[in-house]
GROMACS .gro file of C-alpha atoms in nm:
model
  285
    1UNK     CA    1   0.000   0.000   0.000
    2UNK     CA    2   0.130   0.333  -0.098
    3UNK     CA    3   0.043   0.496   0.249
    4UNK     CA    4   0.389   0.667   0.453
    5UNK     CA    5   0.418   0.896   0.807
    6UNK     CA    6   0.316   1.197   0.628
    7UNK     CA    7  -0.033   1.014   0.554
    8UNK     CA    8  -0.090   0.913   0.901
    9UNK     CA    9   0.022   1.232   1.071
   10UNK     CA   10  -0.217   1.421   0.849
   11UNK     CA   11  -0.512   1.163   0.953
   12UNK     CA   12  -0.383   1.177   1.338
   13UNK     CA   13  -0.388   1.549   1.293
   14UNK     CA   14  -0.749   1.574   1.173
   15UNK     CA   15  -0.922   1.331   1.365
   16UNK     CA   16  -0.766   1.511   1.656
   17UNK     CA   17  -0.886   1.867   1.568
   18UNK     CA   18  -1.235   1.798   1.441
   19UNK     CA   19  -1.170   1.932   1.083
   20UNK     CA   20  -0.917   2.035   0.769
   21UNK     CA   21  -0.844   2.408   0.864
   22UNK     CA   22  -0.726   2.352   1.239
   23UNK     CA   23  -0.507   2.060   1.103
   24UNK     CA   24  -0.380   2.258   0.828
   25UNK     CA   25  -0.272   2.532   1.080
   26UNK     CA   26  -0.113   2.278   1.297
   27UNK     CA   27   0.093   2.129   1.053
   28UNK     CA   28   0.155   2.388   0.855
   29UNK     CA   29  -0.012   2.260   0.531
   30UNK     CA   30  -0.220   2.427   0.273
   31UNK     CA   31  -0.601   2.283   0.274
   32UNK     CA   32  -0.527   2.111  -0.058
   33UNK     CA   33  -0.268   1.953   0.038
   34UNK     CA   34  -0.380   1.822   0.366
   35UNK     CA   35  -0.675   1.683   0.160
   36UNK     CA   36  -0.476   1.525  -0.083
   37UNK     CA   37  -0.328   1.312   0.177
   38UNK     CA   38  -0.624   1.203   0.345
   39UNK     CA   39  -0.755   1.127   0.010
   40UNK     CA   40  -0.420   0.918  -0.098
   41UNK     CA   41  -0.447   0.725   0.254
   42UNK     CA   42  -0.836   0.641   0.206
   43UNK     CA   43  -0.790   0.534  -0.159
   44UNK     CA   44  -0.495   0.293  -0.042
   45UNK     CA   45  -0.714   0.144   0.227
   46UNK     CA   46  -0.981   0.049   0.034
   47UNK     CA   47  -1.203   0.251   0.300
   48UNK     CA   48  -1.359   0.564   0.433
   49UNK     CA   49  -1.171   0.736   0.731
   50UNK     CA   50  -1.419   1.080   0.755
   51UNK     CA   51  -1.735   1.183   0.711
   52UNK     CA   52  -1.726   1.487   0.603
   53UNK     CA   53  -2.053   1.747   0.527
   54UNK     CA   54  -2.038   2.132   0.539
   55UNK     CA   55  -2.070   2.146   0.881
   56UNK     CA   56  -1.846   1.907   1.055
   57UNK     CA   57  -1.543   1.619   0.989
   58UNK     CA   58  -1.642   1.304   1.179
   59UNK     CA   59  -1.401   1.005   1.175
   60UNK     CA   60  -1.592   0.692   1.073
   61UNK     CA   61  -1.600   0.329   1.250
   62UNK     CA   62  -1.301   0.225   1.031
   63UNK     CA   63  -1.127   0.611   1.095
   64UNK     CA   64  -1.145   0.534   1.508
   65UNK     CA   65  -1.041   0.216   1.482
   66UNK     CA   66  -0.734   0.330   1.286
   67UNK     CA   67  -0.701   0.663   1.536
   68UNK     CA   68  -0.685   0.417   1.847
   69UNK     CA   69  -0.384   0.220   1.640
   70UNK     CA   70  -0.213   0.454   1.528
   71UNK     CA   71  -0.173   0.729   1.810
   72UNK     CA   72   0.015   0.517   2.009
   73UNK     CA   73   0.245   0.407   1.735
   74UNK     CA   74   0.341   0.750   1.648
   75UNK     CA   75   0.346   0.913   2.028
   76UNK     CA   76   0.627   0.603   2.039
   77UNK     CA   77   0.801   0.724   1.664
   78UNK     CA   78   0.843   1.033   1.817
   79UNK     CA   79   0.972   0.943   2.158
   80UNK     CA   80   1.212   0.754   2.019
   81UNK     CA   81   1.325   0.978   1.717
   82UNK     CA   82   1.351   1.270   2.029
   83UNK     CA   83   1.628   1.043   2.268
   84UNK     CA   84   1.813   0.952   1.938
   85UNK     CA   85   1.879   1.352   1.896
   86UNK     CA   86   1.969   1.417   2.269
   87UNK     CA   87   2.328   1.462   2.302
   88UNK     CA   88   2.376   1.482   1.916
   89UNK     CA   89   2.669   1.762   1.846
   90UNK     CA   90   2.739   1.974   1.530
   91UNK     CA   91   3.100   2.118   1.539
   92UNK     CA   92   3.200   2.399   1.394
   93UNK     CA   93   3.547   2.466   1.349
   94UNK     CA   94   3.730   2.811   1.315
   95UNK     CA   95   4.060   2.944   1.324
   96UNK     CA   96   3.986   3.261   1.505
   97UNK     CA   97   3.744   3.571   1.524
   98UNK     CA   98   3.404   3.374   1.551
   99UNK     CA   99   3.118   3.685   1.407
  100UNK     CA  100   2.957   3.799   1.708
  101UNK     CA  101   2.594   3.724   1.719
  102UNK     CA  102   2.666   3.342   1.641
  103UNK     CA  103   2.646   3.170   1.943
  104UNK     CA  104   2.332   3.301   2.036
  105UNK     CA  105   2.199   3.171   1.655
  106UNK     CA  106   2.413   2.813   1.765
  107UNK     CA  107   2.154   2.816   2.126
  108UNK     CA  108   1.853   2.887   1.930
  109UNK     CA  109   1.930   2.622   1.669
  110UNK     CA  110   1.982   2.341   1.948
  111UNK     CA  111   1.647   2.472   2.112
  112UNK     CA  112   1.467   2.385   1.783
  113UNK     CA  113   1.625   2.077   1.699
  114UNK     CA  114   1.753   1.900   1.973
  115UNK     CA  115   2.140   1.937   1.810
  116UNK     CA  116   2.395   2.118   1.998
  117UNK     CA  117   2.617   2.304   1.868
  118UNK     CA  118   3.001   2.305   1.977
  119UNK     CA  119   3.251   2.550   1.859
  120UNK     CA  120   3.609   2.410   1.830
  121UNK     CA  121   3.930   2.635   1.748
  122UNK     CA  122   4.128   2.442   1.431
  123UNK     CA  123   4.464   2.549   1.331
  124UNK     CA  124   4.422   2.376   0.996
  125UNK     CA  125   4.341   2.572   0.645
  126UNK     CA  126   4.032   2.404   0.652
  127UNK     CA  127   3.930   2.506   1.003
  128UNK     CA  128   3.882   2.075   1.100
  129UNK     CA  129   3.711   1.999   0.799
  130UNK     CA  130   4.012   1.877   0.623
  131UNK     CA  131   4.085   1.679   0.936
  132UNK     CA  132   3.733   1.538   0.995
  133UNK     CA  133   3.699   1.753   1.375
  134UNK     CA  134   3.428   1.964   1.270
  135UNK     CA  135   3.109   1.933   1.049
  136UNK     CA  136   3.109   2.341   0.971
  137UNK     CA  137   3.351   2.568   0.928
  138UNK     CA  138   3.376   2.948   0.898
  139UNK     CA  139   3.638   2.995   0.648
  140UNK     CA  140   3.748   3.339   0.529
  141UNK     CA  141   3.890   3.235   0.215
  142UNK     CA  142   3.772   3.278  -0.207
  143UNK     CA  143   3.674   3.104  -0.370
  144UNK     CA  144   3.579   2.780  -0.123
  145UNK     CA  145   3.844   2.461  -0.181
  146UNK     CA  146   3.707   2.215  -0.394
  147UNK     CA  147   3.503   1.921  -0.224
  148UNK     CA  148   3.312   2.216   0.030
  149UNK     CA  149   3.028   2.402  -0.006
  150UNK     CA  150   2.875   2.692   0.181
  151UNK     CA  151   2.709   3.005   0.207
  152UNK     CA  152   2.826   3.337   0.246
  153UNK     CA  153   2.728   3.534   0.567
  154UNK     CA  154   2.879   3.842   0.458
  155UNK     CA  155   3.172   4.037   0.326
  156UNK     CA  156   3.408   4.235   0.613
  157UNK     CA  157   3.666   4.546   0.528
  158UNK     CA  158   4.020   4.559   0.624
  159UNK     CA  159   4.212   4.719   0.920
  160UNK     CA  160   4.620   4.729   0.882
  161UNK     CA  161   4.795   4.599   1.204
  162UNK     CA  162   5.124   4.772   1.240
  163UNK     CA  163   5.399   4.754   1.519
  164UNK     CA  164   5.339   5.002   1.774
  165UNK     CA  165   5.689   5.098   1.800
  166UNK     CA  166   5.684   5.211   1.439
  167UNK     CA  167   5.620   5.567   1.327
  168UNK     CA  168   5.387   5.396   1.077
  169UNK     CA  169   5.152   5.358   1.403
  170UNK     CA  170   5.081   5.736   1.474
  171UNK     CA  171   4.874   5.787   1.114
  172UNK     CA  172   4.498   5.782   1.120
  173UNK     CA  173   4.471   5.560   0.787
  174UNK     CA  174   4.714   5.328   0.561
  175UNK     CA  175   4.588   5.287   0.164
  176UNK     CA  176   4.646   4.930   0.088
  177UNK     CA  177   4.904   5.033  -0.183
  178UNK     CA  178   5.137   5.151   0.083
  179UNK     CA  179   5.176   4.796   0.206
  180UNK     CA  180   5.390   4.670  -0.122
  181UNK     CA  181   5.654   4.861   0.057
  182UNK     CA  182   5.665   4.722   0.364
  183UNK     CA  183   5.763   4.350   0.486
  184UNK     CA  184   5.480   4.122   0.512
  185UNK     CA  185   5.340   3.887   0.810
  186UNK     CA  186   5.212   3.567   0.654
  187UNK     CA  187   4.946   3.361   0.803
  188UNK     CA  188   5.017   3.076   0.591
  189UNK     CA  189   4.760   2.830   0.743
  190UNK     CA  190   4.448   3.058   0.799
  191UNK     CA  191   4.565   3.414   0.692
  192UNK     CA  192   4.359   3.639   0.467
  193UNK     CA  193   4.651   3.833   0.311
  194UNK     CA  194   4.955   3.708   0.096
  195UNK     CA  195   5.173   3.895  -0.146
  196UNK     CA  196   5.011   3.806  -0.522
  197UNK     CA  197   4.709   3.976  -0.373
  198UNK     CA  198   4.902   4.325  -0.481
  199UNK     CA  199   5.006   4.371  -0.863
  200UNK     CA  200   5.289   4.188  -1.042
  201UNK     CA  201   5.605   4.396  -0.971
  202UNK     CA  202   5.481   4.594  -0.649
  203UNK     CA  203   5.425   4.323  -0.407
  204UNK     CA  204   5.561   4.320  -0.016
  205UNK     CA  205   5.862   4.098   0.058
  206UNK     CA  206   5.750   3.823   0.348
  207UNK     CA  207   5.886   3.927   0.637
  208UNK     CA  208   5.821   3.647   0.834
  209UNK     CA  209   5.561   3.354   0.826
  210UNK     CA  210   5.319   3.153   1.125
  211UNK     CA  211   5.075   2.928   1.092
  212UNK     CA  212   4.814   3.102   1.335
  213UNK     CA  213   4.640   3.386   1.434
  214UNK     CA  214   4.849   3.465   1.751
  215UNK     CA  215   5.123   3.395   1.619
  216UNK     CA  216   5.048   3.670   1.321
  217UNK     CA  217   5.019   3.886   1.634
  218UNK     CA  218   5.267   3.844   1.805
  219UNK     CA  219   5.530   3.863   1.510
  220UNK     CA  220   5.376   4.185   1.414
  221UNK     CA  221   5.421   4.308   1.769
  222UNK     CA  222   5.821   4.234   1.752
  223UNK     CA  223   5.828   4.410   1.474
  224UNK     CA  224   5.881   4.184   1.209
  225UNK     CA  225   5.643   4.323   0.917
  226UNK     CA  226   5.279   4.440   0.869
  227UNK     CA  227   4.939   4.259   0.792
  228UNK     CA  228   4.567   4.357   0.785
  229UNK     CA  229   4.277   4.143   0.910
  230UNK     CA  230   3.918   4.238   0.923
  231UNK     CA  231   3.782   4.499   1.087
  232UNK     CA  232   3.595   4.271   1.363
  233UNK     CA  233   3.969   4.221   1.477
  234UNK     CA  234   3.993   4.573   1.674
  235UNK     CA  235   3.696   4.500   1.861
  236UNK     CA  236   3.798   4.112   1.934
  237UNK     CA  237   4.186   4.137   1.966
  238UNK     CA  238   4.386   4.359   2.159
  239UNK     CA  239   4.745   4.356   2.168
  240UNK     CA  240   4.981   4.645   2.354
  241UNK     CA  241   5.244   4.588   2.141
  242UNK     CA  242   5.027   4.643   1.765
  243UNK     CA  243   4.834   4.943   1.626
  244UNK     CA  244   4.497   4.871   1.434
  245UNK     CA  245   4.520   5.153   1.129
  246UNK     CA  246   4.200   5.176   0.943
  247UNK     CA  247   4.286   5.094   0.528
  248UNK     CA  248   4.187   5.222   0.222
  249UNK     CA  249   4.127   5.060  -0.133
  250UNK     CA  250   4.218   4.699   0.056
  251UNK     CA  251   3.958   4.385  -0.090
  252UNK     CA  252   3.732   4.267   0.124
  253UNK     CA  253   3.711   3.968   0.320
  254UNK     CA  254   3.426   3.738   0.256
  255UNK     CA  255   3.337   3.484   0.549
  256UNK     CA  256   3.154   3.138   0.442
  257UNK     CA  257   2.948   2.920   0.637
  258UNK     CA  258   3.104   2.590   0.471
  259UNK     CA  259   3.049   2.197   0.509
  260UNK     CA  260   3.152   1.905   0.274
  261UNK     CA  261   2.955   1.867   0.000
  262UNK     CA  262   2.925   1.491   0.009
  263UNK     CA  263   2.888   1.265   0.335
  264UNK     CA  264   2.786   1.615   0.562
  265UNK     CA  265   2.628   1.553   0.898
  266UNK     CA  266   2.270   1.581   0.850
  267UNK     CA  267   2.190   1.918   1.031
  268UNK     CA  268   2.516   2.105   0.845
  269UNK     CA  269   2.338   2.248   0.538
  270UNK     CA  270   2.056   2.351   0.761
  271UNK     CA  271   2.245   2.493   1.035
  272UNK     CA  272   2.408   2.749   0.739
  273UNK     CA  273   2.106   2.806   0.562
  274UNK     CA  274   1.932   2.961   0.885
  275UNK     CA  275   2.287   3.109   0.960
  276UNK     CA  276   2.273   3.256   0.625
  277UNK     CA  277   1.882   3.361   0.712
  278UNK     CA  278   2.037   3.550   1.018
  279UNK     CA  279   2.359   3.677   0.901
  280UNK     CA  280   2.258   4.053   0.971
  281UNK     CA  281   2.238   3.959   1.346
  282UNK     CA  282   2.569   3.828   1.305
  283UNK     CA  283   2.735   4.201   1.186
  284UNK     CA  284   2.502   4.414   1.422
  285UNK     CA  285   2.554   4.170   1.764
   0.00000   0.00000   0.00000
Protein backbone atom coordinates (compact mmCIF):
# COMPACT_ATOMS: atom_id res chain seq x y z
CA UNK A 1 0.00 0.00 0.00
CA UNK A 2 1.30 3.33 -0.98
CA UNK A 3 0.43 4.96 2.49
CA UNK A 4 3.89 6.67 4.53
CA UNK A 5 4.18 8.96 8.07
CA UNK A 6 3.16 11.97 6.28
CA UNK A 7 -0.33 10.14 5.54
CA UNK A 8 -0.90 9.13 9.01
CA UNK A 9 0.22 12.32 10.71
CA UNK A 10 -2.17 14.21 8.49
CA UNK A 11 -5.12 11.63 9.53
CA UNK A 12 -3.83 11.77 13.38
CA UNK A 13 -3.88 15.49 12.93
CA UNK A 14 -7.49 15.74 11.73
CA UNK A 15 -9.22 13.31 13.65
CA UNK A 16 -7.66 15.11 16.56
CA UNK A 17 -8.86 18.67 15.68
CA UNK A 18 -12.35 17.98 14.41
CA UNK A 19 -11.70 19.32 10.83
CA UNK A 20 -9.17 20.35 7.69
CA UNK A 21 -8.44 24.08 8.64
CA UNK A 22 -7.26 23.52 12.39
CA UNK A 23 -5.07 20.60 11.03
CA UNK A 24 -3.80 22.58 8.28
CA UNK A 25 -2.72 25.32 10.80
CA UNK A 26 -1.13 22.78 12.97
CA UNK A 27 0.93 21.29 10.53
CA UNK A 28 1.55 23.88 8.55
CA UNK A 29 -0.12 22.60 5.31
CA UNK A 30 -2.20 24.27 2.73
CA UNK A 31 -6.01 22.83 2.74
CA UNK A 32 -5.27 21.11 -0.58
CA UNK A 33 -2.68 19.53 0.38
CA UNK A 34 -3.80 18.22 3.66
CA UNK A 35 -6.75 16.83 1.60
CA UNK A 36 -4.76 15.25 -0.83
CA UNK A 37 -3.28 13.12 1.77
CA UNK A 38 -6.24 12.03 3.45
CA UNK A 39 -7.55 11.27 0.10
CA UNK A 40 -4.20 9.18 -0.98
CA UNK A 41 -4.47 7.25 2.54
CA UNK A 42 -8.36 6.41 2.06
CA UNK A 43 -7.90 5.34 -1.59
CA UNK A 44 -4.95 2.93 -0.42
CA UNK A 45 -7.14 1.44 2.27
CA UNK A 46 -9.81 0.49 0.34
CA UNK A 47 -12.03 2.51 3.00
CA UNK A 48 -13.59 5.64 4.33
CA UNK A 49 -11.71 7.36 7.31
CA UNK A 50 -14.19 10.80 7.55
CA UNK A 51 -17.35 11.83 7.11
CA UNK A 52 -17.26 14.87 6.03
CA UNK A 53 -20.53 17.47 5.27
CA UNK A 54 -20.38 21.32 5.39
CA UNK A 55 -20.70 21.46 8.81
CA UNK A 56 -18.46 19.07 10.55
CA UNK A 57 -15.43 16.19 9.89
CA UNK A 58 -16.42 13.04 11.79
CA UNK A 59 -14.01 10.05 11.75
CA UNK A 60 -15.92 6.92 10.73
CA UNK A 61 -16.00 3.29 12.50
CA UNK A 62 -13.01 2.25 10.31
CA UNK A 63 -11.27 6.11 10.95
CA UNK A 64 -11.45 5.34 15.08
CA UNK A 65 -10.41 2.16 14.82
CA UNK A 66 -7.34 3.30 12.86
CA UNK A 67 -7.01 6.63 15.36
CA UNK A 68 -6.85 4.17 18.47
CA UNK A 69 -3.84 2.20 16.40
CA UNK A 70 -2.13 4.54 15.28
CA UNK A 71 -1.73 7.29 18.10
CA UNK A 72 0.15 5.17 20.09
CA UNK A 73 2.45 4.07 17.35
CA UNK A 74 3.41 7.50 16.48
CA UNK A 75 3.46 9.13 20.28
CA UNK A 76 6.27 6.03 20.39
CA UNK A 77 8.01 7.24 16.64
CA UNK A 78 8.43 10.33 18.17
CA UNK A 79 9.72 9.43 21.58
CA UNK A 80 12.12 7.54 20.19
CA UNK A 81 13.25 9.78 17.17
CA UNK A 82 13.51 12.70 20.29
CA UNK A 83 16.28 10.43 22.68
CA UNK A 84 18.13 9.52 19.38
CA UNK A 85 18.79 13.52 18.96
CA UNK A 86 19.69 14.17 22.69
CA UNK A 87 23.28 14.62 23.02
CA UNK A 88 23.76 14.82 19.16
CA UNK A 89 26.69 17.62 18.46
CA UNK A 90 27.39 19.74 15.30
CA UNK A 91 31.00 21.18 15.39
CA UNK A 92 32.00 23.99 13.94
CA UNK A 93 35.47 24.66 13.49
CA UNK A 94 37.30 28.11 13.15
CA UNK A 95 40.60 29.44 13.24
CA UNK A 96 39.86 32.61 15.05
CA UNK A 97 37.44 35.71 15.24
CA UNK A 98 34.04 33.74 15.51
CA UNK A 99 31.18 36.85 14.07
CA UNK A 100 29.57 37.99 17.08
CA UNK A 101 25.94 37.24 17.19
CA UNK A 102 26.66 33.42 16.41
CA UNK A 103 26.46 31.70 19.43
CA UNK A 104 23.32 33.01 20.36
CA UNK A 105 21.99 31.71 16.55
CA UNK A 106 24.13 28.13 17.65
CA UNK A 107 21.54 28.16 21.26
CA UNK A 108 18.53 28.87 19.30
CA UNK A 109 19.30 26.22 16.69
CA UNK A 110 19.82 23.41 19.48
CA UNK A 111 16.47 24.72 21.12
CA UNK A 112 14.67 23.85 17.83
CA UNK A 113 16.25 20.77 16.99
CA UNK A 114 17.53 19.00 19.73
CA UNK A 115 21.40 19.37 18.10
CA UNK A 116 23.95 21.18 19.98
CA UNK A 117 26.17 23.04 18.68
CA UNK A 118 30.01 23.05 19.77
CA UNK A 119 32.51 25.50 18.59
CA UNK A 120 36.09 24.10 18.30
CA UNK A 121 39.30 26.35 17.48
CA UNK A 122 41.28 24.42 14.31
CA UNK A 123 44.64 25.49 13.31
CA UNK A 124 44.22 23.76 9.96
CA UNK A 125 43.41 25.72 6.45
CA UNK A 126 40.32 24.04 6.52
CA UNK A 127 39.30 25.06 10.03
CA UNK A 128 38.82 20.75 11.00
CA UNK A 129 37.11 19.99 7.99
CA UNK A 130 40.12 18.77 6.23
CA UNK A 131 40.85 16.79 9.36
CA UNK A 132 37.33 15.38 9.95
CA UNK A 133 36.99 17.53 13.75
CA UNK A 134 34.28 19.64 12.70
CA UNK A 135 31.09 19.33 10.49
CA UNK A 136 31.09 23.41 9.71
CA UNK A 137 33.51 25.68 9.28
CA UNK A 138 33.76 29.48 8.98
CA UNK A 139 36.38 29.95 6.48
CA UNK A 140 37.48 33.39 5.29
CA UNK A 141 38.90 32.35 2.15
CA UNK A 142 37.72 32.78 -2.07
CA UNK A 143 36.74 31.04 -3.70
CA UNK A 144 35.79 27.80 -1.23
CA UNK A 145 38.44 24.61 -1.81
CA UNK A 146 37.07 22.15 -3.94
CA UNK A 147 35.03 19.21 -2.24
CA UNK A 148 33.12 22.16 0.30
CA UNK A 149 30.28 24.02 -0.06
CA UNK A 150 28.75 26.92 1.81
CA UNK A 151 27.09 30.05 2.07
CA UNK A 152 28.26 33.37 2.46
CA UNK A 153 27.28 35.34 5.67
CA UNK A 154 28.79 38.42 4.58
CA UNK A 155 31.72 40.37 3.26
CA UNK A 156 34.08 42.35 6.13
CA UNK A 157 36.66 45.46 5.28
CA UNK A 158 40.20 45.59 6.24
CA UNK A 159 42.12 47.19 9.20
CA UNK A 160 46.20 47.29 8.82
CA UNK A 161 47.95 45.99 12.04
CA UNK A 162 51.24 47.72 12.40
CA UNK A 163 53.99 47.54 15.19
CA UNK A 164 53.39 50.02 17.74
CA UNK A 165 56.89 50.98 18.00
CA UNK A 166 56.84 52.11 14.39
CA UNK A 167 56.20 55.67 13.27
CA UNK A 168 53.87 53.96 10.77
CA UNK A 169 51.52 53.58 14.03
CA UNK A 170 50.81 57.36 14.74
CA UNK A 171 48.74 57.87 11.14
CA UNK A 172 44.98 57.82 11.20
CA UNK A 173 44.71 55.60 7.87
CA UNK A 174 47.14 53.28 5.61
CA UNK A 175 45.88 52.87 1.64
CA UNK A 176 46.46 49.30 0.88
CA UNK A 177 49.04 50.33 -1.83
CA UNK A 178 51.37 51.51 0.83
CA UNK A 179 51.76 47.96 2.06
CA UNK A 180 53.90 46.70 -1.22
CA UNK A 181 56.54 48.61 0.57
CA UNK A 182 56.65 47.22 3.64
CA UNK A 183 57.63 43.50 4.86
CA UNK A 184 54.80 41.22 5.12
CA UNK A 185 53.40 38.87 8.10
CA UNK A 186 52.12 35.67 6.54
CA UNK A 187 49.46 33.61 8.03
CA UNK A 188 50.17 30.76 5.91
CA UNK A 189 47.60 28.30 7.43
CA UNK A 190 44.48 30.58 7.99
CA UNK A 191 45.65 34.14 6.92
CA UNK A 192 43.59 36.39 4.67
CA UNK A 193 46.51 38.33 3.11
CA UNK A 194 49.55 37.08 0.96
CA UNK A 195 51.73 38.95 -1.46
CA UNK A 196 50.11 38.06 -5.22
CA UNK A 197 47.09 39.76 -3.73
CA UNK A 198 49.02 43.25 -4.81
CA UNK A 199 50.06 43.71 -8.63
CA UNK A 200 52.89 41.88 -10.42
CA UNK A 201 56.05 43.96 -9.71
CA UNK A 202 54.81 45.94 -6.49
CA UNK A 203 54.25 43.23 -4.07
CA UNK A 204 55.61 43.20 -0.16
CA UNK A 205 58.62 40.98 0.58
CA UNK A 206 57.50 38.23 3.48
CA UNK A 207 58.86 39.27 6.37
CA UNK A 208 58.21 36.47 8.34
CA UNK A 209 55.61 33.54 8.26
CA UNK A 210 53.19 31.53 11.25
CA UNK A 211 50.75 29.28 10.92
CA UNK A 212 48.14 31.02 13.35
CA UNK A 213 46.40 33.86 14.34
CA UNK A 214 48.49 34.65 17.51
CA UNK A 215 51.23 33.95 16.19
CA UNK A 216 50.48 36.70 13.21
CA UNK A 217 50.19 38.86 16.34
CA UNK A 218 52.67 38.44 18.05
CA UNK A 219 55.30 38.63 15.10
CA UNK A 220 53.76 41.85 14.14
CA UNK A 221 54.21 43.08 17.69
CA UNK A 222 58.21 42.34 17.52
CA UNK A 223 58.28 44.10 14.74
CA UNK A 224 58.81 41.84 12.09
CA UNK A 225 56.43 43.23 9.17
CA UNK A 226 52.79 44.40 8.69
CA UNK A 227 49.39 42.59 7.92
CA UNK A 228 45.67 43.57 7.85
CA UNK A 229 42.77 41.43 9.10
CA UNK A 230 39.18 42.38 9.23
CA UNK A 231 37.82 44.99 10.87
CA UNK A 232 35.95 42.71 13.63
CA UNK A 233 39.69 42.21 14.77
CA UNK A 234 39.93 45.73 16.74
CA UNK A 235 36.96 45.00 18.61
CA UNK A 236 37.98 41.12 19.34
CA UNK A 237 41.86 41.37 19.66
CA UNK A 238 43.86 43.59 21.59
CA UNK A 239 47.45 43.56 21.68
CA UNK A 240 49.81 46.45 23.54
CA UNK A 241 52.44 45.88 21.41
CA UNK A 242 50.27 46.43 17.65
CA UNK A 243 48.34 49.43 16.26
CA UNK A 244 44.97 48.71 14.34
CA UNK A 245 45.20 51.53 11.29
CA UNK A 246 42.00 51.76 9.43
CA UNK A 247 42.86 50.94 5.28
CA UNK A 248 41.87 52.22 2.22
CA UNK A 249 41.27 50.60 -1.33
CA UNK A 250 42.18 46.99 0.56
CA UNK A 251 39.58 43.85 -0.90
CA UNK A 252 37.32 42.67 1.24
CA UNK A 253 37.11 39.68 3.20
CA UNK A 254 34.26 37.38 2.56
CA UNK A 255 33.37 34.84 5.49
CA UNK A 256 31.54 31.38 4.42
CA UNK A 257 29.48 29.20 6.37
CA UNK A 258 31.04 25.90 4.71
CA UNK A 259 30.49 21.97 5.09
CA UNK A 260 31.52 19.05 2.74
CA UNK A 261 29.55 18.67 0.00
CA UNK A 262 29.25 14.91 0.09
CA UNK A 263 28.88 12.65 3.35
CA UNK A 264 27.86 16.15 5.62
CA UNK A 265 26.28 15.53 8.98
CA UNK A 266 22.70 15.81 8.50
CA UNK A 267 21.90 19.18 10.31
CA UNK A 268 25.16 21.05 8.45
CA UNK A 269 23.38 22.48 5.38
CA UNK A 270 20.56 23.51 7.61
CA UNK A 271 22.45 24.93 10.35
CA UNK A 272 24.08 27.49 7.39
CA UNK A 273 21.06 28.06 5.62
CA UNK A 274 19.32 29.61 8.85
CA UNK A 275 22.87 31.09 9.60
CA UNK A 276 22.73 32.56 6.25
CA UNK A 277 18.82 33.61 7.12
CA UNK A 278 20.37 35.50 10.18
CA UNK A 279 23.59 36.77 9.01
CA UNK A 280 22.58 40.53 9.71
CA UNK A 281 22.38 39.59 13.46
CA UNK A 282 25.69 38.28 13.05
CA UNK A 283 27.35 42.01 11.86
CA UNK A 284 25.02 44.14 14.22
CA UNK A 285 25.54 41.70 17.64
Amino acid sequence: MNIDLRHLRCFLAVAEEGGFTAAGRRLHLTQPTLTRNIRTLEESLGVRLFERSTRRTELTDKGKILREAVTPLLRQLDSTLGDLQKGEKLRIGFSWGLPEGLSRLAARFGEETGVGVEFIRCDTPQAGLDTGEAHLALLRSAPLPKGLRGVLLFEESRIAAVPASWQLAERTELDWAELAGLPLVVNTVSGTTFPDMWPDGSRPVVGAECRNFDEWLEKVAVGLGVGTAPVSAARRYMHPGVRLVPLTGAPTVPAYLAHPSHGAHPQAARFADQTWRAADELQHA
